Amino acid sequence: MSDNGVADITILGAGPAGLAAAYYAGHRDASVRIIESLEQLGGQVAAVYPEKHVYDVAGHPKIQGTKLVELCAEQGLQYEPEVHLGEEVQSLAGVSENGEQLLAIGTDKGGPYLTRALIITAGHGAFEPRKLGIDGIDDWDGRGVHYFVREKELFRDRTCVIVGGGDSALDWTLGLQDTARHPIALVHRRDNFRALESSVNEARALEGQGRVRIFTPCEVREIHGDGSVQAVSIENTKTGDVEQVDCDALITLLGFHSHLGAIADWGLELHGKRQILIDPTTCETTVPGVYAAGDVAGYEGKITLITIGMGEAAIAANNAVASIRGEKVQPKYSTD
Ligand SMILES: Cc1cc2nc3c(=O)[nH]c(=O)nc-3n(C[C@H](O)[C@H](O)[C@H](O)COP(=O)(O)OP(=O)(O)OC[C@H]3O[C@@H](n4cnc5c(N)ncnc54)[C@H](O)[C@@H]3O)c2cc1C
């Protein structure tokens, strides 16, 4: 780190957007510090869907989450930023040091870390899964109820019931075909799925082969088991019929509750409840010197995708560098 531990740019969160910001800032010869609350790099991709394939990141027709994270890390860390893992950012304050206006960042482990600019790439902040509305649902944690598929091997030869109507539920109904016992039950409370049409079509085709059972419009009403999950009762909400289905892994993929945590109290203007308002032409927030990119950054028409976050990271890093140096913003190509 440069002079007296003052970083040019501090990056809050090491998901795909944070790693892209680290790359661009390093490429522009800025000193960079990354602070990440998880013990690992890669954000949602590493934490939620490491084994899922991603098809829509530019330049990668099909890439597994883990591989994408590895490549993002290789690119993002090549200028050797200072990396703090397992440290949650909690406070932000303006300070003046030797006549220079700086930002001071406090974490649960310490600080203050001084920086000339901050790029917030905190994704959804701290997030937790939505749970089924069944009494005592938390008692089944670690006993057969799952909220993520982190390792496919965990489900080898298991009888799985997957609940949800979005991409994750469909992705894992397809993704566990080579691992779990057939048929994999897919339960959704509506007739129509929200997931990608091609995934839904594939699941319906597998149903024809006895590899998937689709229950709609249905809800899981009860979990049965002695010590661990052994079966679930599934109710058809149109007919009222209830069927008990064998199950030793109940995987509920109903999305997440998320909140920005302390970041929401820093006086940054928000966009809705979950995002920090930025000017998309600079990615600067309403507080000078504080930028945001990726899922956490909001504006009218925002689409939360990895590719978009990486683009915003480039805008944020280049604007932060230009602002620190008092220069005009201009691209510097990475080619020799
Ligand atoms: C199941 C699923 C499938 C998806 N599939 C695709 C897909 O196919 N294609 C696609 O483009 N997108 C997909 N997405 C969305 C994609 O994962 C996100 O758009 C992307 O991860 C956002 O990157 P990010 O860097 O902005 O945030 P994140 O990946 O959320 O990373 C943010 C990081 O910030 C850290 N953090 C948060 N608060 C703090 C704090 N206070 N202090 C320190 N660290 C903090 C978090 O721990 C996290 O590691 C999918 C998402 C999910 C959930």
CSV table of C-alpha atoms and ligand atoms in Angstrom, one decimal:
chain,number,residue,atom,x,y,z
A,1,MET,CA,0.0,0.0,0.0
A,2,SER,CA,1.2,3.5,-0.8
A,3,ASP,CA,1.8,6.4,1.5
A,4,ASN,CA,0.9,5.8,5.2
A,5,GLY,CA,-1.5,3.0,4.3
A,6,VAL,CA,-3.7,5.4,2.4
A,7,ALA,CA,-5.2,3.5,-0.6
A,8,ASP,CA,-6.2,5.3,-3.7
A,9,ILE,CA,-9.3,3.1,-4.1
A,10,THR,CA,-10.9,0.8,-1.6
A,11,ILE,CA,-13.3,-1.7,-2.9
A,12,LEU,CA,-16.1,-3.0,-0.6
A,13,GLY,CA,-17.1,-6.5,-1.7
A,14,ALA,CA,-15.2,-9.0,-3.8
A,15,GLY,CA,-17.9,-10.4,-6.1
A,16,PRO,CA,-17.5,-10.2,-9.9
A,17,ALA,CA,-18.1,-6.4,-9.8
A,18,GLY,CA,-15.5,-5.8,-7.0
A,19,LEU,CA,-12.9,-7.9,-8.7
A,20,ALA,CA,-13.5,-6.1,-12.0
A,21,ALA,CA,-13.1,-2.8,-10.2
A,22,ALA,CA,-9.8,-4.0,-8.7
A,23,TYR,CA,-8.6,-5.0,-12.1
A,24,TYR,CA,-9.4,-1.6,-13.7
A,25,ALA,CA,-8.1,0.4,-10.8
A,26,GLY,CA,-4.8,-1.6,-10.8
A,27,HIS,CA,-4.6,-1.3,-14.6
A,28,ARG,CA,-4.7,2.5,-14.1
A,29,ASP,CA,-1.8,2.2,-11.5
A,30,ALA,CA,-4.0,3.1,-8.5
A,31,SER,CA,-3.3,1.4,-5.2
A,32,VAL,CA,-6.2,-0.8,-4.2
A,33,ARG,CA,-7.5,-2.3,-1.0
A,34,ILE,CA,-10.3,-4.9,-1.1
A,35,ILE,CA,-12.5,-5.7,1.9
A,36,GLU,CA,-14.8,-8.7,1.8
A,37,SER,CA,-17.0,-10.0,4.6
A,38,LEU,CA,-16.9,-13.6,3.4
A,39,GLU,CA,-13.8,-15.8,3.8
A,40,GLN,CA,-13.7,-16.2,0.0
A,41,LEU,CA,-13.7,-14.2,-3.2
A,42,GLY,CA,-16.5,-14.4,-5.8
A,43,GLY,CA,-19.6,-13.0,-4.2
A,44,GLN,CA,-22.9,-14.7,-5.0
A,45,VAL,CA,-21.3,-16.8,-7.8
A,46,ALA,CA,-19.0,-18.5,-5.3
A,47,ALA,CA,-21.4,-18.5,-2.4
A,48,VAL,CA,-24.7,-19.4,-4.0
A,49,TYR,CA,-24.1,-21.2,-7.3
A,50,PRO,CA,-20.5,-22.3,-7.7
A,51,GLU,CA,-21.4,-25.4,-9.8
A,52,LYS,CA,-24.1,-23.8,-12.0
A,53,HIS,CA,-23.1,-22.8,-15.5
A,54,VAL,CA,-23.4,-19.2,-16.6
A,55,TYR,CA,-24.1,-18.6,-20.3
A,56,ASP,CA,-24.4,-14.8,-20.5
A,57,VAL,CA,-21.0,-13.3,-19.5
A,58,ALA,CA,-19.4,-11.8,-22.5
A,59,GLY,CA,-16.6,-13.9,-24.0
A,60,HIS,CA,-17.8,-17.1,-22.1
A,61,PRO,CA,-20.4,-19.1,-24.0
A,62,LYS,CA,-20.7,-21.4,-21.1
A,63,ILE,CA,-18.7,-21.3,-17.9
A,64,GLN,CA,-19.1,-22.9,-14.5
A,65,GLY,CA,-19.4,-20.5,-11.5
A,66,THR,CA,-16.2,-21.6,-9.8
A,67,LYS,CA,-14.2,-21.2,-13.0
A,68,LEU,CA,-15.6,-17.8,-13.7
A,69,VAL,CA,-14.7,-16.7,-10.1
A,70,GLU,CA,-11.2,-18.1,-10.6
A,71,LEU,CA,-10.7,-16.1,-13.8
A,72,CYS,CA,-12.2,-12.9,-12.2
A,73,ALA,CA,-9.8,-13.4,-9.3
A,74,GLU,CA,-6.8,-14.0,-11.6
A,75,GLN,CA,-7.6,-10.8,-13.5
A,76,GLY,CA,-8.7,-8.7,-10.4
A,77,LEU,CA,-5.6,-9.6,-8.3
A,78,GLN,CA,-2.9,-9.3,-10.9
A,79,TYR,CA,-1.8,-5.9,-9.7
A,80,GLU,CA,-1.6,-7.3,-6.1
A,81,PRO,CA,-4.2,-5.3,-4.2
A,82,GLU,CA,-4.2,-5.6,-0.4
A,83,VAL,CA,-7.0,-8.1,0.3
A,84,HIS,CA,-8.9,-8.4,3.6
A,85,LEU,CA,-11.2,-11.4,3.8
A,86,GLY,CA,-13.6,-12.2,6.6
A,87,GLU,CA,-13.9,-8.5,7.5
A,88,GLU,CA,-17.3,-6.6,7.3
A,89,VAL,CA,-17.3,-2.9,6.5
A,90,GLN,CA,-19.5,-1.1,8.9
A,91,SER,CA,-18.7,2.6,9.0
A,92,LEU,CA,-17.7,5.5,6.6
A,93,ALA,CA,-16.6,8.9,7.6
A,94,GLY,CA,-14.8,11.8,6.0
A,95,VAL,CA,-11.5,12.9,7.5
A,96,SER,CA,-8.8,15.4,6.7
A,97,GLU,CA,-5.2,14.2,6.9
A,98,ASN,CA,-2.2,16.4,6.0
A,99,GLY,CA,-4.5,18.8,4.2
A,100,GLU,CA,-6.0,16.0,2.1
A,101,GLN,CA,-9.7,15.0,2.2
A,102,LEU,CA,-9.9,11.3,2.7
A,103,LEU,CA,-12.5,8.6,3.6
A,104,ALA,CA,-12.1,6.5,6.7
A,105,ILE,CA,-13.6,3.0,6.6
A,106,GLY,CA,-14.3,1.0,9.8
A,107,THR,CA,-14.8,-2.7,9.9
A,108,ASP,CA,-15.9,-5.3,12.5
A,109,LYS,CA,-12.2,-6.2,12.9
A,110,GLY,CA,-10.7,-2.7,13.0
A,111,GLY,CA,-9.6,0.1,10.8
A,112,PRO,CA,-9.9,2.9,10.1
A,113,TYR,CA,-8.7,2.2,6.6
A,114,LEU,CA,-8.0,5.5,4.8
A,115,THR,CA,-8.7,5.9,1.2
A,116,ARG,CA,-9.1,8.6,-1.5
A,117,ALA,CA,-12.1,6.9,-3.1
A,118,LEU,CA,-14.5,4.1,-2.2
A,119,ILE,CA,-16.2,1.8,-4.7
A,120,ILE,CA,-19.1,-0.1,-3.1
A,121,THR,CA,-19.7,-3.5,-4.8
A,122,ALA,CA,-21.6,-5.0,-2.0
A,123,GLY,CA,-24.2,-6.9,-4.1
A,124,HIS,CA,-27.3,-7.5,-1.9
A,125,GLY,CA,-25.3,-6.9,1.2
A,126,ALA,CA,-25.9,-9.5,3.8
A,127,PHE,CA,-28.5,-11.9,2.5
A,128,GLU,CA,-30.5,-14.8,3.8
A,129,PRO,CA,-32.8,-17.3,2.1
A,130,ARG,CA,-36.6,-17.0,2.1
A,131,LYS,CA,-38.1,-20.0,3.9
A,132,LEU,CA,-41.3,-22.1,3.6
A,133,GLY,CA,-44.1,-20.9,5.8
A,134,ILE,CA,-44.2,-24.2,7.8
A,135,ASP,CA,-44.2,-24.1,11.6
A,136,GLY,CA,-40.8,-25.1,13.0
A,137,ILE,CA,-39.1,-24.9,9.6
A,138,ASP,CA,-35.8,-23.8,11.3
A,139,ASP,CA,-35.7,-27.1,13.3
A,140,TRP,CA,-35.0,-28.9,10.0
A,141,ASP,CA,-31.9,-26.9,9.3
A,142,GLY,CA,-29.0,-29.3,8.8
A,143,ARG,CA,-31.4,-32.2,8.9
A,144,GLY,CA,-32.4,-32.4,5.2
A,145,VAL,CA,-33.6,-28.9,4.4
A,146,HIS,CA,-31.3,-27.0,2.1
A,147,TYR,CA,-31.3,-23.4,0.8
A,148,PHE,CA,-28.4,-23.6,-1.6
A,149,VAL,CA,-26.8,-26.3,-3.7
A,150,ARG,CA,-23.2,-25.7,-3.0
A,151,GLU,CA,-21.8,-29.1,-3.7
A,152,LYS,CA,-23.7,-31.5,-6.0
A,153,GLU,CA,-22.1,-34.5,-4.4
A,154,LEU,CA,-24.1,-33.9,-1.2
A,155,PHE,CA,-27.2,-34.9,-3.2
A,156,ARG,CA,-25.7,-38.0,-4.8
A,157,ASP,CA,-28.4,-40.8,-4.9
A,158,ARG,CA,-30.7,-38.6,-2.7
A,159,THR,CA,-34.4,-38.3,-3.3
A,160,CYS,CA,-34.8,-34.6,-3.9
A,161,VAL,CA,-37.8,-32.3,-3.8
A,162,ILE,CA,-37.0,-28.8,-5.2
A,163,VAL,CA,-39.4,-25.9,-4.4
A,164,GLY,CA,-39.5,-22.8,-6.5
A,165,GLY,CA,-40.5,-21.4,-9.8
A,166,GLY,CA,-37.5,-19.3,-10.8
A,167,ASP,CA,-34.2,-20.0,-12.5
A,168,SER,CA,-32.5,-21.5,-9.5
A,169,ALA,CA,-35.2,-24.2,-9.1
A,170,LEU,CA,-35.2,-25.1,-12.7
A,171,ASP,CA,-31.4,-24.9,-13.0
A,172,TRP,CA,-31.0,-27.4,-10.2
A,173,THR,CA,-33.8,-29.7,-11.4
A,174,LEU,CA,-31.7,-30.0,-14.5
A,175,GLY,CA,-28.3,-29.7,-12.9
A,176,LEU,CA,-28.9,-32.5,-10.4
A,177,GLN,CA,-30.0,-35.0,-13.1
A,178,ASP,CA,-26.6,-36.7,-13.1
A,179,THR,CA,-26.4,-36.8,-9.3
A,180,ALA,CA,-29.7,-37.2,-7.5
A,181,ARG,CA,-32.1,-40.2,-7.7
A,182,HIS,CA,-34.9,-40.0,-10.3
A,183,PRO,CA,-37.4,-38.6,-10.5
A,184,ILE,CA,-36.5,-35.2,-9.0
A,185,ALA,CA,-39.7,-33.5,-7.8
A,186,LEU,CA,-40.2,-29.9,-8.7
A,187,VAL,CA,-42.9,-28.0,-6.7
A,188,HIS,CA,-44.2,-24.6,-7.6
A,189,ARG,CA,-47.2,-22.7,-6.2
A,190,ARG,CA,-48.3,-21.4,-9.6
A,191,ASP,CA,-49.0,-23.1,-12.9
A,192,ASN,CA,-46.5,-21.0,-14.8
A,193,PHE,CA,-42.8,-20.9,-14.0
A,194,ARG,CA,-40.8,-17.6,-14.0
A,195,ALA,CA,-37.6,-19.4,-15.2
A,196,LEU,CA,-36.1,-19.3,-18.6
A,197,GLU,CA,-38.5,-20.9,-21.1
A,198,SER,CA,-35.8,-23.3,-22.5
A,199,SER,CA,-35.1,-24.7,-18.9
A,200,VAL,CA,-38.9,-25.2,-18.3
A,201,ASN,CA,-39.2,-27.0,-21.7
A,202,GLU,CA,-36.2,-29.2,-20.8
A,203,ALA,CA,-37.7,-30.1,-17.4
A,204,ARG,CA,-41.1,-31.0,-19.1
A,205,ALA,CA,-39.3,-33.2,-21.6
A,206,LEU,CA,-37.5,-35.0,-18.7
A,207,GLU,CA,-40.9,-35.4,-17.0
A,208,GLY,CA,-41.9,-37.4,-20.1
A,209,GLN,CA,-39.0,-39.7,-19.5
A,210,GLY,CA,-39.8,-40.2,-15.8
A,211,ARG,CA,-36.7,-38.2,-14.6
A,212,VAL,CA,-38.7,-35.3,-13.2
A,213,ARG,CA,-42.1,-34.9,-11.5
A,214,ILE,CA,-43.6,-31.5,-11.7
A,215,PHE,CA,-46.2,-30.5,-9.1
A,216,THR,CA,-48.1,-27.3,-9.9
A,217,PRO,CA,-50.0,-25.4,-8.5
A,218,CYS,CA,-48.7,-27.0,-5.3
A,219,GLU,CA,-47.2,-26.2,-2.0
A,220,VAL,CA,-45.2,-28.2,0.5
A,221,ARG,CA,-47.4,-28.2,3.6
A,222,GLU,CA,-45.6,-30.6,6.0
A,223,ILE,CA,-42.3,-32.2,6.5
A,224,HIS,CA,-42.1,-35.7,7.9
A,225,GLY,CA,-39.2,-37.5,9.4
A,226,ASP,CA,-37.6,-38.8,12.5
A,227,GLY,CA,-34.4,-36.9,13.1
A,228,SER,CA,-34.1,-36.0,9.4
A,229,VAL,CA,-36.4,-35.3,6.5
A,230,GLN,CA,-37.9,-38.5,5.1
A,231,ALA,CA,-41.0,-37.3,3.2
A,232,VAL,CA,-43.1,-34.2,2.5
A,233,SER,CA,-46.8,-33.6,2.0
A,234,ILE,CA,-47.5,-31.6,-1.1
A,235,GLU,CA,-51.0,-30.0,-1.5
A,236,ASN,CA,-52.5,-29.2,-4.9
A,237,THR,CA,-53.9,-25.7,-4.1
A,238,LYS,CA,-56.5,-26.0,-6.9
A,239,THR,CA,-58.0,-29.4,-6.0
A,240,GLY,CA,-57.0,-29.6,-2.3
A,241,ASP,CA,-55.5,-33.1,-2.9
A,242,VAL,CA,-52.5,-33.9,-0.7
A,243,GLU,CA,-49.8,-36.4,-1.7
A,244,GLN,CA,-47.0,-37.6,0.5
A,245,VAL,CA,-43.8,-37.8,-1.4
A,246,ASP,CA,-40.5,-39.5,-0.4
A,247,CYS,CA,-37.8,-37.0,0.2
A,248,ASP,CA,-34.5,-37.0,1.9
A,249,ALA,CA,-33.3,-33.6,0.6
A,250,LEU,CA,-35.8,-30.7,0.5
A,251,ILE,CA,-34.2,-27.9,-1.5
A,252,THR,CA,-36.1,-24.7,-1.3
A,253,LEU,CA,-35.0,-22.1,-3.8
A,254,LEU,CA,-37.4,-19.2,-3.1
A,255,GLY,CA,-35.0,-16.3,-3.3
A,256,PHE,CA,-33.4,-14.2,-0.6
A,257,HIS,CA,-34.2,-11.4,1.8
A,258,SER,CA,-31.5,-8.9,1.7
A,259,HIS,CA,-30.6,-5.7,3.3
A,260,LEU,CA,-27.8,-3.2,3.0
A,261,GLY,CA,-27.0,-3.3,6.7
A,262,ALA,CA,-24.9,-0.4,7.9
A,263,ILE,CA,-24.3,0.9,4.4
A,264,ALA,CA,-27.9,2.1,4.3
A,265,ASP,CA,-27.1,4.5,7.2
A,266,TRP,CA,-24.2,6.3,5.6
A,267,GLY,CA,-26.3,9.1,4.2
A,268,LEU,CA,-26.0,7.8,0.6
A,269,GLU,CA,-29.2,8.4,-1.4
A,270,LEU,CA,-30.9,5.0,-2.1
A,271,HIS,CA,-32.7,3.8,-5.1
A,272,GLY,CA,-35.6,1.8,-3.7
A,273,LYS,CA,-34.8,-0.1,-0.5
A,274,ARG,CA,-31.9,-2.2,-1.7
A,275,GLN,CA,-29.7,-0.2,-4.0
A,276,ILE,CA,-27.5,2.9,-3.7
A,277,LEU,CA,-28.4,5.6,-6.2
A,278,ILE,CA,-25.7,6.3,-8.7
A,279,ASP,CA,-25.2,8.5,-11.8
A,280,PRO,CA,-24.8,5.8,-14.4
A,281,THR,CA,-22.5,8.0,-16.4
A,282,THR,CA,-19.9,8.1,-13.6
A,283,CYS,CA,-21.1,5.5,-11.1
A,284,GLU,CA,-20.7,8.1,-8.4
A,285,THR,CA,-23.2,8.1,-5.5
A,286,THR,CA,-24.6,11.2,-4.0
A,287,VAL,CA,-21.5,11.4,-1.7
A,288,PRO,CA,-18.4,12.7,-3.5
A,289,GLY,CA,-15.6,10.1,-3.8
A,290,VAL,CA,-18.0,7.2,-3.1
A,291,TYR,CA,-18.9,5.1,-6.2
A,292,ALA,CA,-21.0,2.0,-6.5
A,293,ALA,CA,-21.2,-0.8,-9.1
A,294,GLY,CA,-22.8,-4.1,-9.6
A,295,ASP,CA,-26.0,-5.3,-8.0
A,296,VAL,CA,-25.8,-2.7,-5.2
A,297,ALA,CA,-25.9,0.2,-7.6
A,298,GLY,CA,-29.3,1.5,-8.8
A,299,TYR,CA,-30.8,3.8,-11.3
A,300,GLU,CA,-33.8,3.8,-13.6
A,301,GLY,CA,-33.6,0.8,-16.0
A,302,LYS,CA,-30.9,-1.0,-14.1
A,303,ILE,CA,-30.4,-4.7,-15.0
A,304,THR,CA,-28.6,-6.8,-12.3
A,305,LEU,CA,-26.3,-9.0,-14.3
A,306,ILE,CA,-22.6,-9.9,-14.0
A,307,THR,CA,-21.8,-8.3,-17.4
A,308,ILE,CA,-23.5,-5.0,-16.4
A,309,GLY,CA,-21.8,-4.9,-13.0
A,310,MET,CA,-18.4,-5.4,-14.7
A,311,GLY,CA,-19.1,-2.5,-17.1
A,312,GLU,CA,-20.1,-0.3,-14.2
A,313,ALA,CA,-16.9,-1.3,-12.3
A,314,ALA,CA,-14.9,0.0,-15.3
A,315,ILE,CA,-16.8,3.3,-15.3
A,316,ALA,CA,-16.5,3.6,-11.5
A,317,ALA,CA,-12.7,2.8,-11.4
A,318,ASN,CA,-11.9,5.1,-14.3
A,319,ASN,CA,-13.9,8.0,-12.9
A,320,ALA,CA,-12.4,7.5,-9.4
A,321,VAL,CA,-8.9,7.5,-10.8
A,322,ALA,CA,-9.6,10.6,-12.9
A,323,SER,CA,-11.2,12.4,-9.9
A,324,ILE,CA,-8.2,11.6,-7.6
A,325,ARG,CA,-5.7,12.8,-10.2
A,326,GLY,CA,-7.8,15.8,-11.4
A,327,GLU,CA,-7.7,14.4,-14.9
A,328,LYS,CA,-10.3,14.1,-17.7
A,329,VAL,CA,-11.9,10.6,-17.8
A,330,GLN,CA,-10.6,8.7,-20.8
A,331,PRO,CA,-10.1,5.1,-21.6
A,332,LYS,CA,-6.6,3.6,-21.4
A,333,TYR,CA,-6.5,0.4,-23.5
A,334,SER,CA,-5.0,-2.7,-22.0
A,335,THR,CA,-3.3,-3.8,-25.3
A,336,ASP,CA,0.4,-3.0,-25.8
B,1,LIG,C1,-28.8,-18.4,-8.3
B,1,LIG,C2,-28.3,-17.2,-9.0
B,1,LIG,C3,-28.0,-17.4,-10.4
B,1,LIG,C4,-27.5,-16.3,-11.1
B,1,LIG,N1,-27.2,-16.5,-12.4
B,1,LIG,C5,-26.7,-15.5,-13.2
B,1,LIG,C6,-26.3,-15.6,-14.5
B,1,LIG,O1,-26.5,-16.7,-15.1
B,1,LIG,N2,-25.8,-14.6,-15.2
B,1,LIG,C7,-25.6,-13.3,-14.6
B,1,LIG,O2,-25.2,-12.4,-15.3
B,1,LIG,N3,-26.0,-13.1,-13.3
B,1,LIG,C8,-26.5,-14.2,-12.6
B,1,LIG,N4,-26.8,-14.0,-11.3
B,1,LIG,C9,-26.7,-12.6,-10.7
B,1,LIG,C10,-25.2,-12.4,-10.4
B,1,LIG,O3,-24.7,-13.4,-9.5
B,1,LIG,C11,-25.0,-11.1,-9.7
B,1,LIG,O4,-25.5,-10.1,-10.6
B,1,LIG,C12,-23.6,-10.8,-9.4
B,1,LIG,O5,-23.1,-11.7,-8.5
B,1,LIG,C13,-23.4,-9.4,-8.8
B,1,LIG,O6,-22.1,-9.2,-8.5
B,1,LIG,P1,-21.6,-8.1,-7.5
B,1,LIG,O7,-20.1,-8.2,-7.4
B,1,LIG,O8,-22.3,-6.8,-7.7
B,1,LIG,O9,-22.2,-8.6,-6.1
B,1,LIG,P2,-22.1,-10.0,-5.3
B,1,LIG,O10,-21.7,-11.1,-6.2
B,1,LIG,O11,-23.3,-10.1,-4.4
B,1,LIG,O12,-20.8,-9.7,-4.3
B,1,LIG,C14,-20.9,-8.8,-3.3
B,1,LIG,C15,-19.9,-9.1,-2.2
B,1,LIG,O13,-19.9,-8.0,-1.3
B,1,LIG,C16,-19.7,-8.6,0.0
B,1,LIG,N5,-20.2,-7.6,1.0
B,1,LIG,C17,-21.5,-7.2,1.2
B,1,LIG,N6,-21.6,-6.4,2.2
B,1,LIG,C18,-20.4,-6.2,2.7
B,1,LIG,C19,-19.8,-5.5,3.8
B,1,LIG,N7,-20.5,-4.7,4.5
B,1,LIG,N8,-18.4,-5.6,4.0
B,1,LIG,C20,-17.6,-6.4,3.3
B,1,LIG,N9,-18.1,-7.1,2.2
B,1,LIG,C21,-19.5,-7.1,2.0
B,1,LIG,C22,-20.5,-9.9,0.0
B,1,LIG,O14,-20.1,-10.8,1.0
B,1,LIG,C23,-20.3,-10.4,-1.4
B,1,LIG,O15,-19.2,-11.3,-1.5
B,1,LIG,C24,-27.4,-15.0,-10.5
B,1,LIG,C25,-27.7,-14.9,-9.2
B,1,LIG,C26,-28.2,-15.9,-8.4
B,1,LIG,C27,-28.5,-15.7,-7.0
